[in-house]
């Protein structure tokens, strides 16, 4: 398991630790399941819409993904998704590719962190 001290993975693990410290282990598990399950489909929809240049589909997919990453505490990726949402409506489609690449890299880092998290999550119920 890597050391996730910076970036979106660090944001997510801090958020999940905070939720767990408040006794929200069940919520943490549901958030992880949601992001791991829905996130890949949402990311695929973003890629497909970006590749086809379908601004409306890109708007919907990026907005949906923004909500999913924000709910697990990945604020930096949520901000990039927000920028993609704006760009899908008014910006140059040339700006889309780098934004999608940033989101993909961030989500991959989050996934790696969550794989490690799910490996340790059951032990987290033990109190301090």
Coordinates of N, CA and C in Angstrom, one line a residue:
X1 N 0.8 -1.2 0.0 CA 0.0 0.0 0.0 C 0.9 1.2 0.0
X2 N 0.6 2.2 -0.9 CA 1.4 3.4 -1.0 C 1.1 4.4 0.2
X3 N 2.0 5.4 0.2 CA 1.9 6.5 1.2 C 1.1 7.6 0.5
X4 N -0.1 7.8 0.9 CA -1.0 8.8 0.2 C -1.1 10.0 1.2
X5 N 0.0 10.8 1.1 CA 0.0 12.0 2.0 C -0.3 13.3 1.3
X6 N -0.4 13.3 0.0 CA -0.8 14.5 -0.8 C -1.8 14.1 -1.9
X7 N -2.5 15.1 -2.4 CA -3.3 14.9 -3.5 C -4.7 14.4 -3.1
X8 N -5.4 13.9 -4.2 CA -6.8 13.5 -3.9 C -6.9 12.2 -3.0
X9 N -5.9 11.4 -3.1 CA -6.0 10.2 -2.2 C -5.9 10.6 -0.8
X10 N -5.0 11.6 -0.5 CA -4.9 12.1 0.9 C -6.2 12.7 1.4
X11 N -6.8 13.5 0.5 CA -8.1 14.1 0.8 C -9.1 13.1 1.2
X12 N -9.2 12.1 0.4 CA -10.2 11.0 0.6 C -9.9 10.3 1.9
X13 N -8.7 9.9 2.1 CA -8.4 9.1 3.4 C -8.6 10.0 4.6
X14 N -8.2 11.2 4.6 CA -8.5 12.1 5.7 C -10.0 12.2 6.0
X15 N -10.8 12.4 4.9 CA -12.3 12.5 5.0 C -12.8 11.2 5.6
X16 N -12.4 10.0 5.1 CA -12.9 8.8 5.6 C -12.5 8.5 7.1
X17 N -11.3 8.9 7.4 CA -10.8 8.7 8.8 C -11.7 9.6 9.7
X18 N -12.0 10.8 9.3 CA -12.8 11.7 10.1 C -14.2 11.1 10.3
X19 N -14.8 10.6 9.2 CA -16.1 9.9 9.3 C -16.0 8.8 10.3
X20 N -15.0 7.9 10.1 CA -14.9 6.8 11.0 C -14.7 7.2 12.5
X21 N -13.9 8.3 12.7 CA -13.7 8.7 14.1 C -15.0 9.2 14.7
X22 N -16.0 9.5 13.9 CA -17.3 9.9 14.5 C -18.2 8.8 14.5
X23 N -17.7 7.5 14.3 CA -18.6 6.4 14.4 C -19.4 6.1 13.1
X24 N -18.9 6.5 12.0 CA -19.7 6.3 10.8 C -19.1 5.3 9.9
X25 N -18.7 4.1 10.4 CA -18.0 3.1 9.6 C -18.9 2.6 8.5
X26 N -20.2 2.4 8.8 CA -21.1 1.9 7.8 C -21.2 2.9 6.6
X27 N -21.2 4.1 6.9 CA -21.3 5.2 5.9 C -20.0 5.1 5.1
X28 N -18.9 5.0 5.7 CA -17.6 4.9 5.0 C -17.6 3.7 4.0
X29 N -18.1 2.6 4.4 CA -18.2 1.4 3.5 C -19.1 1.7 2.4
X30 N -20.2 2.4 2.6 CA -21.2 2.7 1.5 C -20.5 3.7 0.5
X31 N -19.8 4.7 1.1 CA -19.2 5.7 0.2 C -18.1 5.0 -0.7
X32 N -17.4 4.1 -0.1 CA -16.3 3.4 -0.9 C -17.0 2.6 -2.0
X33 N -18.0 1.8 -1.6 CA -18.7 1.0 -2.6 C -19.3 1.9 -3.7
X34 N -19.9 3.0 -3.4 CA -20.5 3.9 -4.4 C -19.4 4.4 -5.3
X35 N -18.3 4.9 -4.8 CA -17.3 5.5 -5.7 C -16.7 4.4 -6.5
X36 N -16.4 3.3 -5.9 CA -15.7 2.2 -6.7 C -16.7 1.6 -7.8
X37 N -18.0 1.6 -7.4 CA -18.9 1.0 -8.4 C -19.4 2.0 -9.4
X38 N -19.9 3.1 -9.0 CA -20.4 4.1 -9.9 C -19.4 4.9 -10.6
X39 N -18.3 5.2 -9.9 CA -17.2 6.0 -10.4 C -16.7 5.6 -11.7
X40 N -16.5 4.3 -11.9 CA -15.9 3.8 -13.2 C -16.9 4.0 -14.3
X41 N -18.1 3.8 -14.1 CA -19.1 4.0 -15.1 C -19.2 5.5 -15.5
X42 N -19.2 6.3 -14.5 CA -19.2 7.8 -14.7 C -18.0 8.3 -15.4
X43 N -16.8 7.7 -15.1 CA -15.6 8.1 -15.8 C -15.7 7.7 -17.2
X44 N -16.2 6.5 -17.5 CA -16.3 6.0 -18.9 C -17.3 6.9 -19.6
X45 N -18.3 7.4 -19.0 CA -19.3 8.3 -19.7 C -18.6 9.6 -20.0
X46 N -17.8 10.1 -19.1 CA -17.0 11.3 -19.4 C -16.1 11.1 -20.6
X47 N -15.3 10.0 -20.6 CA -14.4 9.7 -21.7 C -15.2 9.7 -23.0
X48 N -16.2 8.9 -23.0 CA -17.0 8.7 -24.3 C -17.6 10.1 -24.8
X49 N -18.1 10.9 -23.9 CA -18.7 12.2 -24.3 C -17.6 13.1 -24.8
X50 N -16.4 13.1 -24.1 CA -15.3 13.9 -24.5 C -14.8 13.5 -25.9
X51 N -14.7 12.2 -26.1 CA -14.2 11.7 -27.4 C -15.1 12.0 -28.5
X52 N -16.4 12.0 -28.2 CA -17.4 12.3 -29.3 C -17.7 13.8 -29.5
X53 N -17.2 14.6 -28.5 CA -17.5 16.0 -28.6 C -19.0 16.4 -28.2
X54 N -19.7 15.5 -27.5 CA -21.1 15.7 -27.1 C -21.1 16.5 -25.9
X55 N -21.3 17.8 -26.0 CA -21.2 18.7 -24.9 C -22.3 18.4 -23.8
X56 N -23.5 18.1 -24.3 CA -24.6 17.8 -23.3 C -24.3 16.6 -22.5
X57 N -23.8 15.5 -23.1 CA -23.5 14.3 -22.4 C -22.3 14.5 -21.5
X58 N -21.3 15.3 -22.0 CA -20.1 15.6 -21.2 C -20.6 16.4 -19.9
X59 N -21.4 17.4 -20.1 CA -21.9 18.1 -18.9 C -22.6 17.2 -17.9
X60 N -23.5 16.3 -18.3 CA -24.2 15.4 -17.4 C -23.2 14.5 -16.7
X61 N -22.3 13.9 -17.5 CA -21.4 12.9 -16.9 C -20.4 13.6 -16.0
X62 N -19.9 14.7 -16.3 CA -18.9 15.4 -15.5 C -19.6 15.9 -14.2
X63 N -20.8 16.3 -14.3 CA -21.6 16.8 -13.1 C -21.9 15.6 -12.2
X64 N -22.2 14.5 -12.7 CA -22.5 13.3 -11.9 C -21.2 12.8 -11.2
X65 N -20.1 12.8 -11.9 CA -18.8 12.4 -11.4 C -18.4 13.4 -10.3
X66 N -18.6 14.6 -10.5 CA -18.3 15.7 -9.5 C -18.9 15.4 -8.2
X67 N -20.2 15.0 -8.2 CA -20.9 14.7 -7.0 C -20.3 13.5 -6.3
X68 N -20.0 12.4 -7.1 CA -19.4 11.2 -6.5 C -18.1 11.4 -5.8
X69 N -17.2 12.2 -6.5 CA -15.9 12.4 -5.9 C -16.0 13.4 -4.7
X70 N -16.9 14.3 -4.7 CA -17.0 15.3 -3.6 C -17.5 14.6 -2.4
X71 N -18.4 13.6 -2.5 CA -19.0 13.0 -1.4 C -18.0 12.2 -0.6
X72 N -16.9 11.7 -1.3 CA -15.9 11.0 -0.5 C -14.7 11.9 -0.1
X73 N -14.9 13.2 -0.3 CA -13.9 14.2 0.1 C -12.8 14.5 -0.8
X74 N -12.9 14.1 -2.1 CA -11.9 14.4 -3.1 C -12.2 15.8 -3.7
X75 N -11.9 16.8 -2.9 CA -12.3 18.2 -3.3 C -11.5 18.6 -4.5
X76 N -10.2 18.2 -4.6 CA -9.4 18.7 -5.8 C -9.9 18.1 -7.1
X77 N -10.4 16.9 -7.1 CA -10.9 16.3 -8.3 C -12.3 16.8 -8.5
X78 N -13.1 17.1 -7.5 CA -14.4 17.7 -7.7 C -14.2 19.1 -8.4
X79 N -13.1 19.8 -8.0 CA -12.9 21.2 -8.6 C -12.6 21.0 -10.1
X80 N -11.8 20.0 -10.5 CA -11.5 19.7 -11.9 C -12.7 19.3 -12.6
X81 N -13.6 18.5 -12.0 CA -14.9 18.1 -12.6 C -15.7 19.4 -12.8
X82 N -15.7 20.3 -11.9 CA -16.5 21.5 -12.0 C -16.0 22.3 -13.2
X83 N -14.7 22.4 -13.3 CA -14.1 23.1 -14.5 C -14.5 22.4 -15.8
X84 N -14.6 21.1 -15.8 CA -15.0 20.3 -17.0 C -16.5 20.6 -17.3
X85 N -17.3 20.7 -16.2 CA -18.7 21.0 -16.4 C -18.8 22.4 -17.1
X86 N -18.1 23.4 -16.6 CA -18.1 24.7 -17.2 C -17.6 24.7 -18.6
X87 N -16.5 24.0 -18.8 CA -15.9 23.9 -20.2 C -16.9 23.2 -21.2
X88 N -17.6 22.2 -20.7 CA -18.5 21.5 -21.6 C -19.6 22.4 -22.1
X89 N -19.9 23.5 -21.4 CA -21.0 24.4 -21.8 C -20.4 25.6 -22.6
X90 N -19.3 26.1 -22.2 CA -18.9 27.4 -22.8 C -17.4 27.4 -23.3
X91 N -16.7 26.4 -23.0 CA -15.2 26.4 -23.3 C -14.9 25.8 -24.6
X92 N -13.6 25.8 -24.9 CA -13.1 25.1 -26.1 C -13.0 23.6 -25.8
X93 N -13.4 22.8 -26.7 CA -13.3 21.4 -26.6 C -11.8 21.0 -26.5
X94 N -10.9 21.8 -26.9 CA -9.5 21.5 -26.8 C -9.0 21.5 -25.3
X95 N -9.8 22.2 -24.5 CA -9.5 22.2 -23.0 C -10.0 20.9 -22.3
X96 N -10.8 20.1 -23.0 CA -11.4 19.0 -22.4 C -10.4 17.9 -22.1
X97 N -9.6 17.6 -23.1 CA -8.6 16.4 -22.9 C -7.7 16.5 -21.7
X98 N -7.1 17.7 -21.4 CA -6.2 17.7 -20.2 C -7.0 17.6 -18.9
X99 N -8.3 18.2 -18.9 CA -9.1 18.0 -17.7 C -9.5 16.6 -17.5
X100 N -9.9 15.9 -18.5 CA -10.2 14.5 -18.4 C -9.0 13.7 -17.9
X101 N -7.8 14.0 -18.4 CA -6.6 13.3 -18.0 C -6.3 13.5 -16.5
X102 N -6.5 14.8 -16.0 CA -6.4 15.1 -14.6 C -7.3 14.3 -13.8
X103 N -8.6 14.3 -14.2 CA -9.6 13.5 -13.4 C -9.3 12.1 -13.4
X104 N -8.9 11.5 -14.5 CA -8.5 10.1 -14.5 C -7.4 9.8 -13.6
X105 N -6.4 10.6 -13.6 CA -5.2 10.4 -12.7 C -5.6 10.5 -11.3
X106 N -6.4 11.4 -11.0 CA -6.9 11.6 -9.6 C -7.8 10.4 -9.1
X107 N -8.6 10.0 -10.0 CA -9.5 8.8 -9.6 C -8.7 7.6 -9.4
X108 N -7.7 7.4 -10.3 CA -6.8 6.2 -10.1 C -6.1 6.3 -8.8
X109 N -5.6 7.4 -8.4 CA -5.0 7.6 -7.1 C -6.0 7.3 -5.9
X110 N -7.2 7.7 -6.1 CA -8.2 7.5 -5.1 C -8.5 6.0 -5.0
X111 N -8.6 5.4 -6.2 CA -8.9 3.9 -6.2 C -7.8 3.1 -5.4
X112 N -6.6 3.5 -5.7 CA -5.5 2.8 -5.0 C -5.6 3.0 -3.5
X113 N -5.9 4.2 -3.1 CA -6.1 4.5 -1.7 C -7.2 3.7 -1.1
X114 N -8.3 3.6 -1.8 CA -9.5 2.9 -1.3 C -9.3 1.4 -1.3
X115 N -8.5 0.9 -2.2 CA -8.2 -0.5 -2.1 C -7.5 -0.8 -0.8
X116 N -6.5 0.1 -0.5 CA -5.8 -0.1 0.8 C -6.8 0.2 2.0
X117 N -7.7 1.1 1.8 CA -8.6 1.4 2.9 C -9.5 0.2 3.2
X118 N -10.1 -0.4 2.1 CA -11.0 -1.5 2.3 C -10.2 -2.7 2.9
X119 N -8.9 -2.8 2.7 CA -8.2 -3.8 3.4 C -8.0 -3.6 4.9
X120 N -8.1 -2.4 5.4 CA -8.0 -2.1 6.8 C -9.3 -1.7 7.4
X121 N -10.3 -1.4 6.7 CA -11.6 -0.9 7.2 C -12.2 -1.7 8.3
X122 N -12.2 -3.0 8.3 CA -12.9 -3.7 9.4 C -12.2 -3.5 10.7
X123 N -10.9 -3.3 10.7 CA -10.2 -3.0 12.0 C -10.5 -1.6 12.6
X124 N -11.0 -0.8 11.7 CA -11.2 0.6 12.1 C -12.3 0.8 13.1
X125 N -13.2 -0.3 13.3 CA -14.3 -0.2 14.2 C -13.8 -0.2 15.7
X126 N -12.6 -0.8 15.9 CA -12.1 -0.8 17.2 C -11.8 0.6 17.7
X127 N -12.2 1.0 18.9 CA -12.1 2.3 19.4 C -10.6 2.7 19.7
X128 N -10.3 4.0 19.9 CA -9.0 4.4 20.3 C -8.6 3.9 21.7

